[in-house]
Backbone as a printed PyTorch tensor [residue, N CA C, xyz], in Angstrom:
tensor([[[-26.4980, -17.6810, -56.0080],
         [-25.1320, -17.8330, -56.4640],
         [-24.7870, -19.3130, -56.3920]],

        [[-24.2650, -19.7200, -57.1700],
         [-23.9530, -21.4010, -57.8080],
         [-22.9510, -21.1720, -56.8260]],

        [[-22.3090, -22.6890, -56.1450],
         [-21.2890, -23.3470, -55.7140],
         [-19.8130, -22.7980, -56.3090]],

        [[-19.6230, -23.1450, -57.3360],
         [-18.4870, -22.6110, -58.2410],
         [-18.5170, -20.9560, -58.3560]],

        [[-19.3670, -20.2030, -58.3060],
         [-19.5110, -18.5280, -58.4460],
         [-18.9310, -18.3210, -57.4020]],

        [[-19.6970, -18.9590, -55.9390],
         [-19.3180, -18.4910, -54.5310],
         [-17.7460, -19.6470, -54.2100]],

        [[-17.1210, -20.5150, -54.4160],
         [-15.4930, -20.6410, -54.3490],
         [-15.2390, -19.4460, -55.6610]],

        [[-15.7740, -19.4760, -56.8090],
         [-14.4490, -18.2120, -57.2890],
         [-14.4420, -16.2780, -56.1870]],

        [[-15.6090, -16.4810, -55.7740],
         [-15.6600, -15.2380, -55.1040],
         [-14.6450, -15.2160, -53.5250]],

        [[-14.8270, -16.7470, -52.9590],
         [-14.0280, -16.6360, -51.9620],
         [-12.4390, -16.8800, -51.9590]],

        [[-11.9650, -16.8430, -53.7720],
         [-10.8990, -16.8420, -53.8410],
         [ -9.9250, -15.7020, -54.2040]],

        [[-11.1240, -14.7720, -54.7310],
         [-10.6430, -13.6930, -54.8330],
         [-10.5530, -12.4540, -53.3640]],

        [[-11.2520, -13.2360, -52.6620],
         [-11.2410, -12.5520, -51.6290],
         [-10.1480, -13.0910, -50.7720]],

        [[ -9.9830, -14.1910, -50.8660],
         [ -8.2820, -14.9300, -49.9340],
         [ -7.1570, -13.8450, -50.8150]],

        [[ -7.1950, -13.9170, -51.7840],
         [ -6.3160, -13.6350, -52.4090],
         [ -6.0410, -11.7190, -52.3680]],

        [[ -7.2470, -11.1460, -52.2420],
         [ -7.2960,  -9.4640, -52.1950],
         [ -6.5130,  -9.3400, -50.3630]],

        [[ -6.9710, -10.0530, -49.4840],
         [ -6.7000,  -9.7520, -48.3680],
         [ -5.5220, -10.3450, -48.1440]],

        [[ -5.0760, -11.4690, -48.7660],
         [ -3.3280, -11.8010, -48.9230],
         [ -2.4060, -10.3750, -49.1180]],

        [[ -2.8550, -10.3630, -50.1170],
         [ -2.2990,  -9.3150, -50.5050],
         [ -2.0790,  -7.8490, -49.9150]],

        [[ -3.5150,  -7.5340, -49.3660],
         [ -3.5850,  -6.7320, -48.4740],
         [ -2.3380,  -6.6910, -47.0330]],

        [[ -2.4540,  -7.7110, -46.9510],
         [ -2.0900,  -7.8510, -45.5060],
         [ -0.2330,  -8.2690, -45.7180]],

        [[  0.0360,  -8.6960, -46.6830],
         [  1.2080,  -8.6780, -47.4570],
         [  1.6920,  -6.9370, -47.5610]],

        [[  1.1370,  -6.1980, -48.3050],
         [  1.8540,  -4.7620, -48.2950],
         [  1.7070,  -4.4220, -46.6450]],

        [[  0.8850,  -4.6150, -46.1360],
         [  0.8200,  -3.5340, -44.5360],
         [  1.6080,  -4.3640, -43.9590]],

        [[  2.5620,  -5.8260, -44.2890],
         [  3.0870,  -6.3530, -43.0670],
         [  4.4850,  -5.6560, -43.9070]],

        [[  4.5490,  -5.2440, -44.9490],
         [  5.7570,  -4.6840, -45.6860],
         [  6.4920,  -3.4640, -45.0170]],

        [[  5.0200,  -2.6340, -44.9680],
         [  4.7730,  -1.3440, -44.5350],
         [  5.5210,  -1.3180, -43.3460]],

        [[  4.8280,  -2.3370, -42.1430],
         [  5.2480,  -2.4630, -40.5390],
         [  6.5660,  -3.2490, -40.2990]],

        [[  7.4600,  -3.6550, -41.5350],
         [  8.3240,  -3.9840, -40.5870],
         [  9.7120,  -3.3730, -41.4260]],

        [[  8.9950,  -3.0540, -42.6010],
         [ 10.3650,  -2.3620, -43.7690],
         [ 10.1290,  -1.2470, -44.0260]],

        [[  8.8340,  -0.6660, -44.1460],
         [  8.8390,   0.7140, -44.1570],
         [  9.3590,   2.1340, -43.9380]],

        [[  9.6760,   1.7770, -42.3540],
         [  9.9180,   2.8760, -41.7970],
         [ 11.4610,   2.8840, -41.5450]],

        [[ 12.3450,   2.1980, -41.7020],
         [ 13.4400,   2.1010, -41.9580],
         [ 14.0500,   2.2950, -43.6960]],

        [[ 14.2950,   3.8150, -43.5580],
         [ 14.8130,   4.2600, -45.2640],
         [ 16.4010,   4.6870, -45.2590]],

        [[ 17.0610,   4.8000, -44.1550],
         [ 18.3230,   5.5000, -43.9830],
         [ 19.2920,   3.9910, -43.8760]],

        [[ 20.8440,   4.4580, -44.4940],
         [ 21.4450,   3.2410, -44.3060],
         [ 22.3860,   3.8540, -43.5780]],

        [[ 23.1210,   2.9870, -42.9940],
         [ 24.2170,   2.8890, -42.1450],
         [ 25.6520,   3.2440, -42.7200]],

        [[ 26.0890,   3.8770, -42.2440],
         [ 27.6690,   4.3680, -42.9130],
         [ 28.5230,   3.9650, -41.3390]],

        [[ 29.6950,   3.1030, -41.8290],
         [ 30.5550,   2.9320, -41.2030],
         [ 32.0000,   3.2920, -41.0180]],

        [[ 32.3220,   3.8420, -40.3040],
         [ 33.6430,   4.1750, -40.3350],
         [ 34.5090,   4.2450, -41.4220]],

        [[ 34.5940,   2.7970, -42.0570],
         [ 35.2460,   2.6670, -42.8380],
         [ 35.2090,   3.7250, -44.1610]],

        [[ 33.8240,   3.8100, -44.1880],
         [ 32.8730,   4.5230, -45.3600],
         [ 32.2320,   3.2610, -46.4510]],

        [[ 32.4900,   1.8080, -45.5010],
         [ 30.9840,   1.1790, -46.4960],
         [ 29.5870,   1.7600, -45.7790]],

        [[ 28.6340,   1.4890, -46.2230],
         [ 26.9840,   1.3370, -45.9470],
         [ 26.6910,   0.1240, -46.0870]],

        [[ 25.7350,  -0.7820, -45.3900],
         [ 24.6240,  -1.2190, -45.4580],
         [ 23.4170,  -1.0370, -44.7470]],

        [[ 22.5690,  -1.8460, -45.1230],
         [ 20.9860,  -1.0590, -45.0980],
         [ 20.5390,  -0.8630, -46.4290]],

        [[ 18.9770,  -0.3460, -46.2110],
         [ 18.7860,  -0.3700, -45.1600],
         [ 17.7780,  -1.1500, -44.1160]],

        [[ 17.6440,  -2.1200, -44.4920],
         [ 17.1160,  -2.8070, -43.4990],
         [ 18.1850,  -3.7430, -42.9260]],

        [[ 17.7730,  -4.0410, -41.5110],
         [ 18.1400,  -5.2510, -40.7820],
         [ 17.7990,  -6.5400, -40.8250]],

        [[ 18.6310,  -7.7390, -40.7080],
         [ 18.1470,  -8.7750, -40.5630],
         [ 17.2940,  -9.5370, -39.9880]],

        [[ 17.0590,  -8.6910, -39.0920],
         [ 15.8370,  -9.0780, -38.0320],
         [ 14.7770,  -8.4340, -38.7740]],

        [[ 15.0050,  -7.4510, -39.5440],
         [ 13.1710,  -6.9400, -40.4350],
         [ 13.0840,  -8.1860, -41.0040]],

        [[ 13.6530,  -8.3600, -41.7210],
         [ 13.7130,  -9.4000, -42.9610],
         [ 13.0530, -10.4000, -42.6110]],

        [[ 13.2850, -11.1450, -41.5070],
         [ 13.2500, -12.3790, -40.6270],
         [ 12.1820, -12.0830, -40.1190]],

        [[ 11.5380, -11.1230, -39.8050],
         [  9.9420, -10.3560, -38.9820],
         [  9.3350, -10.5680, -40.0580]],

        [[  9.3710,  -9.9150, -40.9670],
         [  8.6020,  -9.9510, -42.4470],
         [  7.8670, -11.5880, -42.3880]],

        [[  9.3490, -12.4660, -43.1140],
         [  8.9620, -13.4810, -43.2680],
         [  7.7710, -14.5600, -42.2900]],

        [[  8.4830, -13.9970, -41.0790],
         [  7.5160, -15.2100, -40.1810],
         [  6.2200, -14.6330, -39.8510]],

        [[  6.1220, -13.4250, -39.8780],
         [  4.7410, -12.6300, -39.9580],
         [  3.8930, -13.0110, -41.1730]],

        [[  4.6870, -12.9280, -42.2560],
         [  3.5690, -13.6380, -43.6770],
         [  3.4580, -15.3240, -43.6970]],

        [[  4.1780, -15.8330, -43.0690],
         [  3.7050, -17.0540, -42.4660],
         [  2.1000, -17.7850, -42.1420]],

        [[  1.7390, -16.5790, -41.0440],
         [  0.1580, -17.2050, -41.0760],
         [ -0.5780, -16.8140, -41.8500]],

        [[ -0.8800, -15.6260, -42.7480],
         [ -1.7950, -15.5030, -44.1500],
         [ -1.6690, -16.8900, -45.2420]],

        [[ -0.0790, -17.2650, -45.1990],
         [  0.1230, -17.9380, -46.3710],
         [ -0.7770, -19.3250, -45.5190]],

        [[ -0.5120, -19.4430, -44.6230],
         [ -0.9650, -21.2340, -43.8290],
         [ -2.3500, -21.0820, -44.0090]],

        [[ -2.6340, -19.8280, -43.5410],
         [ -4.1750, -19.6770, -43.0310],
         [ -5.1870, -19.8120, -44.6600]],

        [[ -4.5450, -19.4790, -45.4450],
         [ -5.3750, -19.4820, -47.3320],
         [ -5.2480, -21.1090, -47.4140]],

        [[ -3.8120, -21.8000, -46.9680],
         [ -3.8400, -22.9400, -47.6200],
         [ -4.3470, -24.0420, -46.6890]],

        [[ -4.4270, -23.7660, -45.5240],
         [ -5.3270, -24.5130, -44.9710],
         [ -7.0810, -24.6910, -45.2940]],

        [[ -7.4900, -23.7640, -45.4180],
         [ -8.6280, -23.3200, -45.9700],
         [ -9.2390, -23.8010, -47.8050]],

        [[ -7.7860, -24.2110, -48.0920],
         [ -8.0260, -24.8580, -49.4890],
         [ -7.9330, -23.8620, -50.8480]],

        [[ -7.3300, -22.3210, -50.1690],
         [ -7.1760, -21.4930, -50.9420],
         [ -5.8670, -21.0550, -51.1230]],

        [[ -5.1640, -22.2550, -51.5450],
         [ -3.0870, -22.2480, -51.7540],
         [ -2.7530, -21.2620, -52.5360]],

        [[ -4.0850, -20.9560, -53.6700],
         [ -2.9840, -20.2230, -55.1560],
         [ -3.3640, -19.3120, -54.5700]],

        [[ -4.3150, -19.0240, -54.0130],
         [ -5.4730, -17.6910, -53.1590],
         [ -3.8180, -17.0050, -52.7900]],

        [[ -4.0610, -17.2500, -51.9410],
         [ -2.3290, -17.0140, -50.7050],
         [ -1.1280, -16.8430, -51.4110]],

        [[ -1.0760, -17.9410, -52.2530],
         [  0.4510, -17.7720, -53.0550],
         [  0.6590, -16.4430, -53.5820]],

        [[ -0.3010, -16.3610, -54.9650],
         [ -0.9810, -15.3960, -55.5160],
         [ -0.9810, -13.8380, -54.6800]],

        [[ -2.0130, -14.2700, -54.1580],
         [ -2.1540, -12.4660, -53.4750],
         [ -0.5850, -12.0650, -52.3050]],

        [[  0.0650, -13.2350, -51.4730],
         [  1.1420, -12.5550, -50.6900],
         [  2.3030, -12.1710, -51.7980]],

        [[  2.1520, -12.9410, -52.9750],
         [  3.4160, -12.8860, -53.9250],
         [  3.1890, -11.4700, -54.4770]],

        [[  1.9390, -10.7010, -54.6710],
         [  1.6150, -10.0160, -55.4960],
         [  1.8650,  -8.0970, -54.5040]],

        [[  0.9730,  -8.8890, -53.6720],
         [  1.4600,  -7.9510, -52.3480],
         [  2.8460,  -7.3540, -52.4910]],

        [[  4.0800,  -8.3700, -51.6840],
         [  5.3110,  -8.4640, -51.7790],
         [  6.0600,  -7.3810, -52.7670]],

        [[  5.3670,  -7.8110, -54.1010],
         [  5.8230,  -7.2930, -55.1510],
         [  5.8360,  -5.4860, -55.6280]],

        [[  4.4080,  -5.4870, -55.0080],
         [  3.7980,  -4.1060, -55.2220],
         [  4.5000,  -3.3950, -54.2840]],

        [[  4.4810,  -3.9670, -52.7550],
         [  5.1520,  -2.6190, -51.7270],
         [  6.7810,  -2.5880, -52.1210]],

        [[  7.0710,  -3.9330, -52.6880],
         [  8.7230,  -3.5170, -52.8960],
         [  9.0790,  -2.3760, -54.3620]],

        [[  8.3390,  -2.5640, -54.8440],
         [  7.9800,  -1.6290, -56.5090],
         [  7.9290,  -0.5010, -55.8650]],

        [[  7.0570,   0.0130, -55.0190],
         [  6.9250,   1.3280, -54.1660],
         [  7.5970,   1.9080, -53.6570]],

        [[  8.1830,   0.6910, -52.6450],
         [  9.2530,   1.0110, -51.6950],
         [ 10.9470,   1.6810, -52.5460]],

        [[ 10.7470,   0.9350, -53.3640],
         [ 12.1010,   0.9480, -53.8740],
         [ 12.3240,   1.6750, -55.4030]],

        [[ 11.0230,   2.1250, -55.7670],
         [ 11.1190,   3.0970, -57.2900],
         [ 11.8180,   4.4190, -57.3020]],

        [[ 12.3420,   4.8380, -56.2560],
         [ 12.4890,   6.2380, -56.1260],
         [ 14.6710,   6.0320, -56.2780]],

        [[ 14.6340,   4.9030, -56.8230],
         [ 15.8990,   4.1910, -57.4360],
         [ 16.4690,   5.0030, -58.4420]],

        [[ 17.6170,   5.7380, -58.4860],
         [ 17.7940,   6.4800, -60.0090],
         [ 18.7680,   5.6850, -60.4220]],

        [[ 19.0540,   4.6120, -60.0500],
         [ 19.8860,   3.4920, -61.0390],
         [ 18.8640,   2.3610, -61.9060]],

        [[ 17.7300,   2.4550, -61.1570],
         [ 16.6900,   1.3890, -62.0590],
         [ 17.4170,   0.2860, -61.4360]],

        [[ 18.0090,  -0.1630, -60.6410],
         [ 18.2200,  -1.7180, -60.4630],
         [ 17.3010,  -2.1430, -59.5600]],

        [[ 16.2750,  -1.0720, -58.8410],
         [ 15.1740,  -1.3310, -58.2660],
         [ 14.1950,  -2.6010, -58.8550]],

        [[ 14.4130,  -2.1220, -60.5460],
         [ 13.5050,  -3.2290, -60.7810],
         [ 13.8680,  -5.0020, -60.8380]],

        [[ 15.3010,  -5.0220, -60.9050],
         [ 16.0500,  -5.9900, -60.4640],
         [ 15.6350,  -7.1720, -59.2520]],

        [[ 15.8820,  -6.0230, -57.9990],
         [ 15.2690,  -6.3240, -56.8700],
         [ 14.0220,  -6.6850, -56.7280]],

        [[ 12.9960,  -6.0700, -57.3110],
         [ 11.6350,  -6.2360, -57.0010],
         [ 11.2180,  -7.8660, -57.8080]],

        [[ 11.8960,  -8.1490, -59.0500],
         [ 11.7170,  -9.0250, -59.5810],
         [ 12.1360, -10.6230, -59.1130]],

        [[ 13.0290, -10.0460, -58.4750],
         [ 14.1380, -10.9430, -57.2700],
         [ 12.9270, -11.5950, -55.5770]],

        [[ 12.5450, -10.2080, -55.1370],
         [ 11.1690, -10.3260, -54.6290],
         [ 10.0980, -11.2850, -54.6420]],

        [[  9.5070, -10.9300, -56.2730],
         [  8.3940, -12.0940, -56.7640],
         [  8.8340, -13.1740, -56.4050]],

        [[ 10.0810, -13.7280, -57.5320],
         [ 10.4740, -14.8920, -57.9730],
         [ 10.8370, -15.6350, -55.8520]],

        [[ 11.3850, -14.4510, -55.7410],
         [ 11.5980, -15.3800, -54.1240],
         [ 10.0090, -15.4620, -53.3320]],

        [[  9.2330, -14.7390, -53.1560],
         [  8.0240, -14.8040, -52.4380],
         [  7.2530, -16.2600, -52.8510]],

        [[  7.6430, -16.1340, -54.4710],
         [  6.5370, -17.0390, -54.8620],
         [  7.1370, -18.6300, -55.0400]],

        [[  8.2400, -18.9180, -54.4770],
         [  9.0900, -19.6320, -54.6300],
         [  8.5510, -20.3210, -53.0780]],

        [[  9.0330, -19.3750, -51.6730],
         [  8.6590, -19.3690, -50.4900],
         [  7.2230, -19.7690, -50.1570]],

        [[  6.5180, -19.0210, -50.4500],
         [  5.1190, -19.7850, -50.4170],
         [  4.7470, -20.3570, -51.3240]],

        [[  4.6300, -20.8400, -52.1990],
         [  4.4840, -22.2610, -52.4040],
         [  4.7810, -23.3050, -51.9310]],

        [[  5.8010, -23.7130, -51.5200],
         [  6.6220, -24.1010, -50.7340],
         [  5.8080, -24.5940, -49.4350]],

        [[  5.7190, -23.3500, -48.1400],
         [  4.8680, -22.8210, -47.3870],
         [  3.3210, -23.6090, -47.5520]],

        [[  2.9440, -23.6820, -48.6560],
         [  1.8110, -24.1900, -49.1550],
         [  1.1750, -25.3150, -49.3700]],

        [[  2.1360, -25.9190, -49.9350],
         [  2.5100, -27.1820, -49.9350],
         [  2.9090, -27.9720, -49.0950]],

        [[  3.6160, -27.7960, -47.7700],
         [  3.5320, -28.0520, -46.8040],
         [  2.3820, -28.0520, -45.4840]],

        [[  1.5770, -27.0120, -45.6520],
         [  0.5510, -26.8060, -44.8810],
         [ -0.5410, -27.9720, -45.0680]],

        [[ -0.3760, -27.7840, -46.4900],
         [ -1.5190, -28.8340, -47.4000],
         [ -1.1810, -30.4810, -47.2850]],

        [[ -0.4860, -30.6260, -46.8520],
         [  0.5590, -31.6950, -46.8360],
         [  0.2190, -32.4710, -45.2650]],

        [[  0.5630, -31.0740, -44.2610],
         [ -0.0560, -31.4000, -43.1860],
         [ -1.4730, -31.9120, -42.8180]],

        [[ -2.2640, -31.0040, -43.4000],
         [ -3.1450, -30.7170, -42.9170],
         [ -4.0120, -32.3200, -43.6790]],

        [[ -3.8260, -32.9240, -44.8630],
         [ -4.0960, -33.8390, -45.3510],
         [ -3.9860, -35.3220, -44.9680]],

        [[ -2.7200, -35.3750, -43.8730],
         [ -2.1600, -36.0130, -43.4380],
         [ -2.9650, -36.4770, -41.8610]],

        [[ -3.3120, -35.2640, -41.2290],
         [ -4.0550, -35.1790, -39.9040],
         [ -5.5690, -35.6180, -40.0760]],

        [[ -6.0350, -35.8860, -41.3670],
         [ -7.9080, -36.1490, -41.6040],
         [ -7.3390, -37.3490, -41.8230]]])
């Protein structure tokens, strides 16, 4: 296997296990929270908490550092953005207003916004320290 065969193979593999590890960190911290909150008043919110949200994020933190340290940025971008996308599509299809797809699109555009970002910074660092 040529040089160039074996980086495209180890990019698809940053990028499958981004992703991977993107839906199961979806799974573990948004998943299991489906019920929303009714208040007195009779608003709802939910249903997640701000602290999922905030778990989520800093949990996909080291996949995204760990691809772009490694020299595999779009790897990471790519597969956590794609991830992201898919468990929120899942999570949230069972929508009978369809604004699910709203959200999920809202998702991408923010994931892939965030890590890059994320990415670019790592790369930044890490360029800086050699």
């Amino acid at each position: 296997m040529s040089t160039g065969q074996q980086r495209r193979t180890f990019q698809v593999s940053a990028a499958s296990v981004s992703a991977a590890v993107a839906m199961a960190v979806w799974a573990a911290w948004l998943g299991w929270d489906q019920h929303r909150d009714v208040h007195p008043d009779g608003s709802t919110t939910g249903p997640y908490e701000a602290w999922q949200v905030v778990g989520l994020g800093l949990t996909l933190l080291a996949p995204v550092c760990w691809a772009a340290l490694r020299e595999y940025a779009v790897a990471g971008v790519a597969g956590t953005t794609a991830g992201l996308t898919v468990a929120a599509f899942y999570d949230w299809s069972d929508d009978a207003s369809g604004l699910f797809l709203i959200g999920t699109i809202l998702v991408m555009i923010g994931t892939l916004a965030v890590t890059s970002a994320v990415s670019l910074l790592a790369t930044a660092v890490k360029r800086r320290g050699e």
